mmCIF file of C-alpha atoms and ligand atoms in Angstrom:
data_model
loop_
_atom_site.group_PDB
_atom_site.id
_atom_site.type_symbol
_atom_site.label_atom_id
_atom_site.label_comp_id
_atom_site.label_asym_id
_atom_site.label_seq_id
_atom_site.Cartn_x
_atom_site.Cartn_y
_atom_site.Cartn_z
ATOM 1 C CA UNK A 74 129.312 116.595 45.613
ATOM 2 C CA UNK A 75 130.096 112.896 45.025
ATOM 3 C CA UNK A 76 131.501 111.674 41.724
ATOM 4 C CA UNK A 77 128.230 109.867 41.082
ATOM 5 C CA UNK A 78 126.164 113.005 41.637
ATOM 6 C CA UNK A 79 128.522 115.053 39.508
ATOM 7 C CA UNK A 80 129.045 112.619 36.631
ATOM 8 C CA UNK A 81 125.941 110.502 36.207
ATOM 9 C CA UNK A 82 123.183 112.383 34.375
ATOM 10 C CA UNK A 83 120.308 113.411 36.680
ATOM 11 C CA UNK A 84 117.713 111.745 34.403
ATOM 12 C CA UNK A 85 119.574 108.424 34.849
ATOM 13 C CA UNK A 86 119.898 108.835 38.619
ATOM 14 C CA UNK A 87 116.182 109.524 38.911
ATOM 15 C CA UNK A 88 115.228 106.301 37.063
ATOM 16 C CA UNK A 89 114.868 102.867 38.599
ATOM 17 C CA UNK A 90 116.413 99.885 36.841
ATOM 18 C CA UNK A 91 114.079 97.527 34.963
ATOM 19 C CA UNK A 92 112.325 95.299 37.483
ATOM 20 C CA UNK A 93 111.802 91.616 36.784
ATOM 21 C CA UNK A 94 109.810 89.649 39.372
ATOM 22 C CA UNK A 95 111.354 86.488 40.819
ATOM 23 C CA UNK A 96 109.490 83.643 39.140
ATOM 24 C CA UNK A 97 111.180 80.635 40.769
ATOM 25 C CA UNK A 98 108.663 77.838 41.378
ATOM 26 C CA UNK A 99 105.859 79.939 39.940
ATOM 27 C CA UNK A 100 103.331 79.311 37.211
ATOM 28 C CA UNK A 101 104.839 82.024 35.062
ATOM 29 C CA UNK A 102 102.181 84.072 33.289
ATOM 30 C CA UNK A 103 103.811 87.497 33.524
ATOM 31 C CA UNK A 104 106.127 88.000 30.546
ATOM 32 C CA UNK A 105 104.332 86.951 27.336
ATOM 33 C CA UNK A 106 106.626 83.990 26.818
ATOM 34 C CA UNK A 107 105.656 80.952 24.782
ATOM 35 C CA UNK A 108 105.016 78.293 27.484
ATOM 36 C CA UNK A 109 106.263 75.378 25.374
ATOM 37 C CA UNK A 110 109.808 73.999 25.494
ATOM 38 C CA UNK A 111 111.385 72.540 22.351
ATOM 39 C CA UNK A 112 110.639 68.858 21.627
ATOM 40 C CA UNK A 113 113.350 66.557 23.057
ATOM 41 C CA UNK A 114 114.654 65.379 19.662
ATOM 42 C CA UNK A 115 115.047 68.946 18.456
ATOM 43 C CA UNK A 116 116.862 69.872 21.690
ATOM 44 C CA UNK A 117 119.378 67.087 21.093
ATOM 45 C CA UNK A 118 119.935 68.119 17.466
ATOM 46 C CA UNK A 119 120.306 71.734 18.517
ATOM 47 C CA UNK A 120 122.870 70.749 21.158
ATOM 48 C CA UNK A 121 124.930 68.907 18.524
ATOM 49 C CA UNK A 122 124.655 71.900 16.174
ATOM 50 C CA UNK A 123 125.769 74.371 18.837
ATOM 51 C CA UNK A 124 128.697 72.140 19.806
ATOM 52 C CA UNK A 125 130.191 72.864 16.368
ATOM 53 C CA UNK A 126 130.129 76.638 16.849
ATOM 54 C CA UNK A 127 133.544 78.273 17.125
ATOM 55 C CA UNK A 128 133.339 80.019 20.490
ATOM 56 C CA UNK A 129 136.922 81.269 20.172
ATOM 57 C CA UNK A 130 135.923 83.451 17.196
ATOM 58 C CA UNK A 131 133.938 86.644 17.044
ATOM 59 C CA UNK A 132 130.688 86.425 15.080
ATOM 60 C CA UNK A 133 130.835 87.390 11.393
ATOM 61 C CA UNK A 134 129.246 90.805 11.867
ATOM 62 C CA UNK A 135 127.270 90.826 8.612
ATOM 63 C CA UNK A 136 125.118 87.916 9.908
ATOM 64 C CA UNK A 137 124.339 87.304 6.242
ATOM 65 C CA UNK A 138 122.980 83.737 6.514
ATOM 66 C CA UNK A 139 120.745 84.497 9.467
ATOM 67 C CA UNK A 140 119.407 87.662 7.851
ATOM 68 C CA UNK A 141 118.657 85.812 4.623
ATOM 69 C CA UNK A 142 116.781 83.106 6.558
ATOM 70 C CA UNK A 143 114.730 85.764 8.339
ATOM 71 C CA UNK A 144 113.920 87.607 5.089
ATOM 72 C CA UNK A 145 112.840 84.365 3.432
ATOM 73 C CA UNK A 146 110.693 83.060 6.295
ATOM 74 C CA UNK A 147 109.033 86.209 7.569
ATOM 75 C CA UNK A 148 107.742 87.927 4.443
ATOM 76 C CA UNK A 149 110.321 90.720 4.212
ATOM 77 C CA UNK A 150 109.668 92.336 0.797
ATOM 78 C CA UNK A 151 112.030 91.561 -2.090
ATOM 79 C CA UNK A 152 114.971 93.947 -2.139
ATOM 80 C CA UNK A 153 114.582 94.714 1.585
ATOM 81 C CA UNK A 154 117.119 93.706 4.218
ATOM 82 C CA UNK A 155 116.807 93.373 7.996
ATOM 83 C CA UNK A 156 118.920 94.650 10.830
ATOM 84 C CA UNK A 157 119.373 92.449 13.916
ATOM 85 C CA UNK A 158 119.183 93.452 17.545
ATOM 86 C CA UNK A 159 119.957 91.718 20.821
ATOM 87 C CA UNK A 160 116.207 91.609 21.356
ATOM 88 C CA UNK A 161 114.078 94.354 19.847
ATOM 89 C CA UNK A 162 114.939 96.239 23.040
ATOM 90 C CA UNK A 163 118.354 96.867 21.533
ATOM 91 C CA UNK A 164 116.883 98.015 18.217
ATOM 92 C CA UNK A 165 114.723 100.520 20.111
ATOM 93 C CA UNK A 166 117.805 101.765 21.967
ATOM 94 C CA UNK A 167 119.725 102.137 18.684
ATOM 95 C CA UNK A 168 116.890 104.105 17.077
ATOM 96 C CA UNK A 169 116.840 106.456 20.071
ATOM 97 C CA UNK A 170 120.597 107.019 19.889
ATOM 98 C CA UNK A 171 120.454 107.644 16.128
ATOM 99 C CA UNK A 172 117.739 110.303 16.497
ATOM 100 C CA UNK A 173 118.904 111.924 19.762
ATOM 101 C CA UNK A 174 119.225 115.516 18.582
ATOM 102 C CA UNK A 175 118.616 118.493 20.821
ATOM 103 C CA UNK A 176 114.903 119.156 21.156
ATOM 104 C CA UNK A 177 113.816 115.962 19.357
ATOM 105 C CA UNK A 178 111.003 113.897 20.807
ATOM 106 C CA UNK A 179 109.661 110.352 20.615
ATOM 107 C CA UNK A 180 105.916 109.679 20.647
ATOM 108 C CA UNK A 181 103.652 106.706 21.246
ATOM 109 C CA UNK A 182 100.050 106.095 22.218
ATOM 110 C CA UNK A 183 100.036 105.142 25.918
ATOM 111 C CA UNK A 184 99.868 102.855 27.772
ATOM 112 C CA UNK A 185 102.296 100.912 25.617
ATOM 113 C CA UNK A 186 105.598 99.046 25.803
ATOM 114 C CA UNK A 187 107.642 100.892 28.432
ATOM 115 C CA UNK A 188 110.989 100.637 26.642
ATOM 116 C CA UNK A 189 109.992 103.256 24.053
ATOM 117 C CA UNK A 190 109.934 105.901 26.781
ATOM 118 C CA UNK A 191 112.829 104.465 28.788
ATOM 119 C CA UNK A 192 115.154 104.259 25.751
ATOM 120 C CA UNK A 193 114.180 107.739 24.615
ATOM 121 C CA UNK A 194 114.925 109.193 28.043
ATOM 122 C CA UNK A 195 118.237 107.330 28.334
ATOM 123 C CA UNK A 196 119.287 108.854 25.010
ATOM 124 C CA UNK A 197 118.259 112.330 26.191
ATOM 125 C CA UNK A 198 115.099 112.516 24.088
ATOM 126 C CA UNK A 199 111.762 113.804 25.324
ATOM 127 C CA UNK A 200 108.948 111.245 25.359
ATOM 128 C CA UNK A 201 105.392 112.324 24.532
ATOM 129 C CA UNK A 202 102.614 109.833 25.329
ATOM 130 C CA UNK A 203 99.154 110.260 23.821
ATOM 131 C CA UNK A 204 96.546 108.412 25.918
ATOM 132 C CA UNK A 205 94.411 105.733 24.308
ATOM 133 C CA UNK A 206 90.623 105.982 24.706
ATOM 134 C CA UNK A 207 88.893 104.411 27.727
ATOM 135 C CA UNK A 208 88.311 101.319 25.546
ATOM 136 C CA UNK A 209 92.080 101.233 24.866
ATOM 137 C CA UNK A 210 91.709 102.087 21.181
ATOM 138 C CA UNK A 211 93.639 104.799 19.333
ATOM 139 C CA UNK A 212 92.415 108.327 19.968
ATOM 140 C CA UNK A 213 92.875 109.400 16.346
ATOM 141 C CA UNK A 214 92.101 113.159 16.705
ATOM 142 C CA UNK A 215 94.472 113.388 19.699
ATOM 143 C CA UNK A 216 97.179 111.465 17.845
ATOM 144 C CA UNK A 217 96.937 113.656 14.747
ATOM 145 C CA UNK A 218 97.003 116.823 16.803
ATOM 146 C CA UNK A 219 100.012 115.640 18.820
ATOM 147 C CA UNK A 220 101.896 114.683 15.634
ATOM 148 C CA UNK A 221 101.231 118.126 14.162
ATOM 149 C CA UNK A 222 102.279 120.059 17.270
ATOM 150 C CA UNK A 223 105.162 117.933 18.576
ATOM 151 C CA UNK A 224 106.566 116.752 15.205
ATOM 152 C CA UNK A 225 108.167 113.610 16.724
ATOM 153 C CA UNK A 226 111.361 112.162 15.288
ATOM 154 C CA UNK A 227 109.961 108.678 15.991
ATOM 155 C CA UNK A 228 106.381 107.484 16.436
ATOM 156 C CA UNK A 229 106.103 103.983 17.915
ATOM 157 C CA UNK A 230 102.979 101.975 17.181
ATOM 158 C CA UNK A 231 102.889 98.526 18.765
ATOM 159 C CA UNK A 232 100.312 96.392 16.977
ATOM 160 C CA UNK A 233 99.000 94.424 18.822
ATOM 161 C CA UNK A 234 99.776 96.748 21.694
ATOM 162 C CA UNK A 235 101.353 95.747 25.010
ATOM 163 C CA UNK A 236 100.027 95.750 27.757
ATOM 164 C CA UNK A 237 96.523 96.231 26.348
ATOM 165 C CA UNK A 238 96.390 93.523 23.646
ATOM 166 C CA UNK A 239 94.543 96.038 21.424
ATOM 167 C CA UNK A 240 94.645 95.530 17.672
ATOM 168 C CA UNK A 241 94.716 98.773 15.684
ATOM 169 C CA UNK A 242 93.176 98.532 12.207
ATOM 170 C CA UNK A 243 95.619 99.075 9.363
ATOM 171 C CA UNK A 244 93.423 101.868 7.917
ATOM 172 C CA UNK A 245 94.019 103.856 11.119
ATOM 173 C CA UNK A 246 97.743 103.123 11.121
ATOM 174 C CA UNK A 247 98.032 104.283 7.521
ATOM 175 C CA UNK A 248 96.420 107.609 8.439
ATOM 176 C CA UNK A 249 99.082 108.059 11.147
ATOM 177 C CA UNK A 250 101.910 106.926 8.867
ATOM 178 C CA UNK A 251 100.739 109.425 6.225
ATOM 179 C CA UNK A 252 100.582 112.175 8.860
ATOM 180 C CA UNK A 253 104.204 111.420 9.803
ATOM 181 C CA UNK A 254 105.474 111.780 6.214
ATOM 182 C CA UNK A 255 108.193 114.488 6.133
ATOM 183 C CA UNK A 256 108.024 114.707 9.966
ATOM 184 C CA UNK A 257 109.607 111.567 11.366
ATOM 185 C CA UNK A 258 109.954 107.791 11.280
ATOM 186 C CA UNK A 259 107.169 105.404 12.214
ATOM 187 C CA UNK A 260 108.227 102.221 13.970
ATOM 188 C CA UNK A 261 105.515 99.634 13.644
ATOM 189 C CA UNK A 262 106.349 97.120 16.358
ATOM 190 C CA UNK A 263 104.849 93.770 15.417
ATOM 191 C CA UNK A 264 106.251 91.828 18.390
ATOM 192 C CA UNK A 265 102.928 89.977 18.783
ATOM 193 C CA UNK A 266 102.433 89.319 15.061
ATOM 194 C CA UNK A 267 102.453 85.490 15.504
ATOM 195 C CA UNK A 268 99.095 85.819 17.314
ATOM 196 C CA UNK A 269 97.600 88.655 15.253
ATOM 197 C CA UNK A 270 95.338 88.852 12.213
ATOM 198 C CA UNK A 271 97.796 90.680 9.959
ATOM 199 C CA UNK A 272 101.044 92.518 9.337
ATOM 200 C CA UNK A 273 102.192 95.569 7.424
ATOM 201 C CA UNK A 274 105.553 94.100 6.451
ATOM 202 C CA UNK A 275 104.422 93.849 2.803
ATOM 203 C CA UNK A 276 103.569 97.576 2.789
ATOM 204 C CA UNK A 277 107.133 98.679 3.557
ATOM 205 C CA UNK A 278 107.910 99.718 -0.056
ATOM 206 C CA UNK A 279 105.050 102.249 0.077
ATOM 207 C CA UNK A 280 106.656 104.300 2.853
ATOM 208 C CA UNK A 281 110.300 105.362 2.993
ATOM 209 C CA UNK A 282 109.813 106.499 6.623
ATOM 210 C CA UNK A 283 108.305 103.224 7.888
ATOM 211 C CA UNK A 284 110.235 100.670 9.961
ATOM 212 C CA UNK A 285 108.667 97.302 10.749
ATOM 213 C CA UNK A 286 110.111 95.670 13.853
ATOM 214 C CA UNK A 287 109.639 92.104 15.065
ATOM 215 C CA UNK A 288 111.118 89.730 17.633
ATOM 216 C CA UNK A 289 111.700 86.006 18.053
ATOM 217 C CA UNK A 290 110.821 86.372 21.735
ATOM 218 C CA UNK A 291 107.061 85.846 21.617
ATOM 219 C CA UNK A 292 107.392 83.137 18.980
ATOM 220 C CA UNK A 293 109.127 80.866 21.501
ATOM 221 C CA UNK A 294 112.752 81.989 21.574
ATOM 222 C CA UNK A 295 112.822 84.738 24.213
ATOM 223 C CA UNK A 296 116.087 83.432 25.663
ATOM 224 C CA UNK A 297 117.961 83.919 22.378
ATOM 225 C CA UNK A 298 117.439 87.689 22.504
ATOM 226 C CA UNK A 299 116.909 88.252 18.824
ATOM 227 C CA UNK A 300 114.893 91.021 17.239
ATOM 228 C CA UNK A 301 114.921 92.357 13.687
ATOM 229 C CA UNK A 302 113.639 95.318 11.770
ATOM 230 C CA UNK A 303 113.273 96.156 8.128
ATOM 231 C CA UNK A 304 113.050 99.484 6.334
ATOM 232 C CA UNK A 305 114.268 101.215 3.189
ATOM 233 C CA UNK A 306 117.979 100.502 2.589
ATOM 234 C CA UNK A 307 119.007 104.139 2.973
ATOM 235 C CA UNK A 308 117.452 104.372 6.437
ATOM 236 C CA UNK A 309 118.710 100.975 7.667
ATOM 237 C CA UNK A 310 122.237 101.951 6.584
ATOM 238 C CA UNK A 311 122.174 104.925 8.974
ATOM 239 C CA UNK A 312 120.871 102.971 11.990
ATOM 240 C CA UNK A 313 123.394 100.226 11.212
ATOM 241 C CA UNK A 314 126.143 102.711 12.151
ATOM 242 C CA UNK A 315 124.863 102.657 15.750
ATOM 243 C CA UNK A 316 124.840 98.856 16.018
ATOM 244 C CA UNK A 317 127.652 97.349 18.107
ATOM 245 C CA UNK A 318 129.472 95.169 15.524
ATOM 246 C CA UNK A 319 129.065 91.808 17.291
ATOM 247 C CA UNK A 320 125.707 92.413 18.971
ATOM 248 C CA UNK A 321 124.298 88.929 18.246
ATOM 249 C CA UNK A 322 126.462 86.269 19.880
ATOM 250 C CA UNK A 323 127.466 83.182 17.913
ATOM 251 C CA UNK A 324 125.300 80.809 19.966
ATOM 252 C CA UNK A 325 122.136 82.872 19.455
ATOM 253 C CA UNK A 326 122.827 83.288 15.755
ATOM 254 C CA UNK A 327 123.553 79.572 15.279
ATOM 255 C CA UNK A 328 120.516 78.525 17.340
ATOM 256 C CA UNK A 329 118.238 80.822 15.346
ATOM 257 C CA UNK A 330 119.610 79.618 12.007
ATOM 258 C CA UNK A 331 119.033 76.040 13.110
ATOM 259 C CA UNK A 332 115.575 76.559 14.624
ATOM 260 C CA UNK A 333 113.898 79.027 12.280
ATOM 261 C CA UNK A 334 113.471 76.501 9.461
ATOM 262 C CA UNK A 335 111.287 74.639 11.995
ATOM 263 C CA UNK A 336 108.843 77.524 11.864
ATOM 264 C CA UNK A 337 105.905 75.114 11.376
ATOM 265 C CA UNK A 338 106.441 74.058 15.004
ATOM 266 C CA UNK A 339 106.268 77.655 16.239
ATOM 267 C CA UNK A 340 103.224 78.353 14.035
ATOM 268 C CA UNK A 341 101.466 75.353 15.541
ATOM 269 C CA UNK A 342 102.294 76.537 19.078
ATOM 270 C CA UNK A 343 101.019 80.032 18.212
ATOM 271 C CA UNK A 344 97.752 78.518 16.949
ATOM 272 C CA UNK A 345 97.340 76.608 20.230
ATOM 273 C CA UNK A 346 98.058 79.803 22.191
ATOM 274 C CA UNK A 347 95.422 81.697 20.151
ATOM 275 C CA UNK A 348 92.847 78.956 20.816
ATOM 276 C CA UNK A 349 93.689 79.113 24.528
ATOM 277 C CA UNK A 350 93.418 82.920 24.457
ATOM 278 C CA UNK A 351 89.825 82.541 23.190
ATOM 279 C CA UNK A 352 89.062 79.921 25.805
ATOM 280 C CA UNK A 353 90.493 82.035 28.635
ATOM 281 C CA UNK A 354 88.867 85.285 27.425
ATOM 282 C CA UNK A 355 85.452 83.622 27.110
ATOM 283 C CA UNK A 356 85.712 82.052 30.559
ATOM 284 C CA UNK A 357 86.779 85.374 32.120
ATOM 285 C CA UNK A 358 83.986 87.259 30.337
ATOM 286 C CA UNK A 359 81.471 85.079 32.135
ATOM 287 C CA UNK A 360 82.608 86.510 35.475
ATOM 288 C CA UNK A 361 80.443 89.490 36.370
ATOM 289 C CA UNK A 362 83.105 91.415 38.272
ATOM 290 C CA UNK A 363 85.665 91.189 35.483
ATOM 291 C CA UNK A 364 86.117 93.322 32.372
ATOM 292 C CA UNK A 365 88.075 91.581 29.639
ATOM 293 C CA UNK A 366 89.681 93.737 26.959
ATOM 294 C CA UNK A 367 89.817 92.238 23.451
ATOM 295 C CA UNK A 368 93.290 90.890 22.717
ATOM 296 C CA UNK A 369 95.064 89.809 19.553
ATOM 297 C CA UNK A 370 98.297 89.060 21.439
ATOM 298 C CA UNK A 371 99.405 86.110 23.616
ATOM 299 C CA UNK A 372 97.994 87.673 26.780
ATOM 300 C CA UNK A 373 94.718 88.996 28.090
ATOM 301 C CA UNK A 374 94.224 92.249 29.972
ATOM 302 C CA UNK A 375 91.521 92.190 32.619
ATOM 303 C CA UNK A 376 90.115 94.783 34.984
ATOM 304 C CA UNK A 377 88.881 93.549 38.320
ATOM 305 C CA UNK A 378 88.014 95.311 41.594
ATOM 306 C CA UNK A 379 90.870 94.905 44.094
ATOM 307 C CA UNK A 380 93.318 93.764 41.439
ATOM 308 C CA UNK A 381 96.225 94.496 43.787
ATOM 309 C CA UNK A 382 94.895 92.141 46.420
ATOM 310 C CA UNK A 383 94.064 89.435 43.897
ATOM 311 C CA UNK A 384 97.565 89.758 42.426
ATOM 312 C CA UNK A 385 99.090 89.179 45.864
ATOM 313 C CA UNK A 386 96.814 86.216 46.591
ATOM 314 C CA UNK A 387 97.687 84.694 43.221
ATOM 315 C CA UNK A 388 101.341 84.977 44.254
ATOM 316 C CA UNK A 389 100.567 83.077 47.452
ATOM 317 C CA UNK A 390 99.174 80.355 45.171
ATOM 318 C CA UNK A 391 102.442 80.475 43.183
ATOM 319 C CA UNK A 392 100.836 82.072 40.130
ATOM 320 C CA UNK A 393 102.669 85.076 38.728
ATOM 321 C CA UNK A 394 100.770 87.482 36.452
ATOM 322 C CA UNK A 395 101.671 91.112 35.778
ATOM 323 C CA UNK A 396 100.064 93.783 37.914
ATOM 324 C CA UNK A 397 99.936 96.739 35.514
ATOM 325 C CA UNK A 398 97.577 98.842 37.652
ATOM 326 C CA UNK A 399 100.153 101.527 38.424
ATOM 327 C CA UNK A 400 101.521 101.881 34.890
ATOM 328 C CA UNK A 401 98.872 104.348 33.723
ATOM 329 C CA UNK A 402 95.497 105.645 34.998
ATOM 330 C CA UNK A 403 93.737 103.794 32.132
ATOM 331 C CA UNK A 404 95.081 100.561 33.643
ATOM 332 C CA UNK A 405 93.918 101.075 37.213
ATOM 333 C CA UNK A 406 92.891 97.679 38.639
ATOM 334 C CA UNK A 407 94.199 95.845 35.588
ATOM 335 C CA UNK A 408 96.134 92.587 35.462
ATOM 336 C CA UNK A 409 97.876 91.251 32.373
ATOM 337 C CA UNK A 410 97.724 87.485 32.111
ATOM 338 C CA UNK A 411 99.983 85.703 29.620
ATOM 339 C CA UNK A 412 98.325 82.738 27.935
ATOM 340 C CA UNK A 413 100.078 79.606 29.176
ATOM 341 C CA UNK A 414 99.573 75.904 28.544
ATOM 342 C CA UNK A 415 95.982 74.604 28.877
ATOM 343 C CA UNK A 416 96.849 73.255 32.368
ATOM 344 C CA UNK A 417 98.355 76.577 33.480
ATOM 345 C CA UNK A 418 95.372 78.509 32.152
ATOM 346 C CA UNK A 419 92.912 76.216 33.930
ATOM 347 C CA UNK A 420 94.863 76.515 37.172
ATOM 348 C CA UNK A 421 94.943 80.298 36.865
ATOM 349 C CA UNK A 422 91.215 80.472 36.132
ATOM 350 C CA UNK A 423 90.203 78.154 38.986
ATOM 351 C CA UNK A 424 92.383 80.029 41.468
ATOM 352 C CA UNK A 425 91.237 83.425 40.202
ATOM 353 C CA UNK A 426 87.549 82.454 40.446
ATOM 354 C CA UNK A 427 88.027 81.169 43.984
ATOM 355 C CA UNK A 428 89.801 84.401 44.999
ATOM 356 C CA UNK A 429 86.971 86.507 43.533
ATOM 357 C CA UNK A 430 84.503 84.866 45.855
ATOM 358 C CA UNK A 431 86.681 85.381 48.966
ATOM 359 C CA UNK A 432 85.715 88.257 51.287
ATOM 360 C CA UNK A 433 87.949 91.299 50.784
ATOM 361 C CA UNK A 434 90.285 92.194 53.639
HETATM 362 C C1 PLP B 762 105.597 95.613 21.983
HETATM 363 C C2 PLP B 762 106.903 94.997 22.373
HETATM 364 N N1 PLP B 762 107.984 95.229 21.631
HETATM 365 C C3 PLP B 762 109.175 94.713 21.947
HETATM 366 C C4 PLP B 762 109.332 93.921 23.062
HETATM 367 C C5 PLP B 762 110.707 93.430 23.423
HETATM 368 O O1 PLP B 762 111.017 92.281 22.792
HETATM 369 P P1 PLP B 762 112.474 91.636 22.870
HETATM 370 O O2 PLP B 762 112.342 90.444 23.747
HETATM 371 O O3 PLP B 762 112.762 91.285 21.449
HETATM 372 O O4 PLP B 762 113.438 92.655 23.399
HETATM 373 C C6 PLP B 762 108.246 93.643 23.877
HETATM 374 C C7 PLP B 762 108.412 92.820 25.072
HETATM 375 O O5 PLP B 762 107.564 92.566 25.841
HETATM 376 C C8 PLP B 762 107.000 94.207 23.523
HETATM 377 O O6 PLP B 762 105.931 94.019 24.285
#
């Protein structure tokens, strides 16, 4: 038996590493990024600001200034703090590690963001997925039954959900949060909040077992890798013990501190993206062969016959969307299209329409 076979856990060996498609020279509509670069003047100011950062020093691990800026700008309730992650991916990993007790499980409605299951499995936790309905809404009876029987340590609820774009009404979420009381923690993942009609951040003080998680990624700063979450102090203090002390590097922290006060710019970009989402959804709805799922995120999920073939042909035209058809049976023949700039969206639509009318091979 080789060292690898003997020493690396079988559940790790059986996984594949996270795949990211090569997007060089592509119109990149696959990863829910904000398509807009920073304005030139801001780039220059940012460069000057970053030049002053002491790269020879470790970060100050309390990240006090950055956390205060986040609390002030993003509606974190008074008396509540945030914890920072190297992307919300890292926060999810830390939550899994903190709760990885023998027999514990993690639950989420599926299909949803894959890292909930991946992180759980890497930490040795069982993952239980509860399928959404055919319309990609929450199956409330199934969720309540699964909570009662499985008693998950963590329930993830992404709202809006990825890759479906579904928006779950807060009344429904509150029923699930109530059902989880005395059972486990609820992580409400508001990664797509900049494009959504609401947030539950203000409701944090009502629930000691609720964690609200957000990221700078979809706002326009995916490259910084900066996520945050807020919860009752007692709970955050425990998860904080899992955090690597210097997990946010000095350049990311300094860039975020400099850029976040320019939140009006990001809000304006989010408003443009929402307007483009409506334009793209309406145009796609007019195509008979295509089903468009309602989205409150910065992407649109569509179902189209021969999605696989259309995905490949789009690639030939240098347009990269995400083929999610194999992720879950509810997503068969589905493509997830990130909303880009108006030009990118028009190019995608024109190419997509022309491919729909081509004979199938
Ligand atoms: C629902 C959801 N949560 C979290 C993330 C990860 O965000 P981050 O870039 O902060 O790791 C994503 C990324 O696509 C997501 O869809």
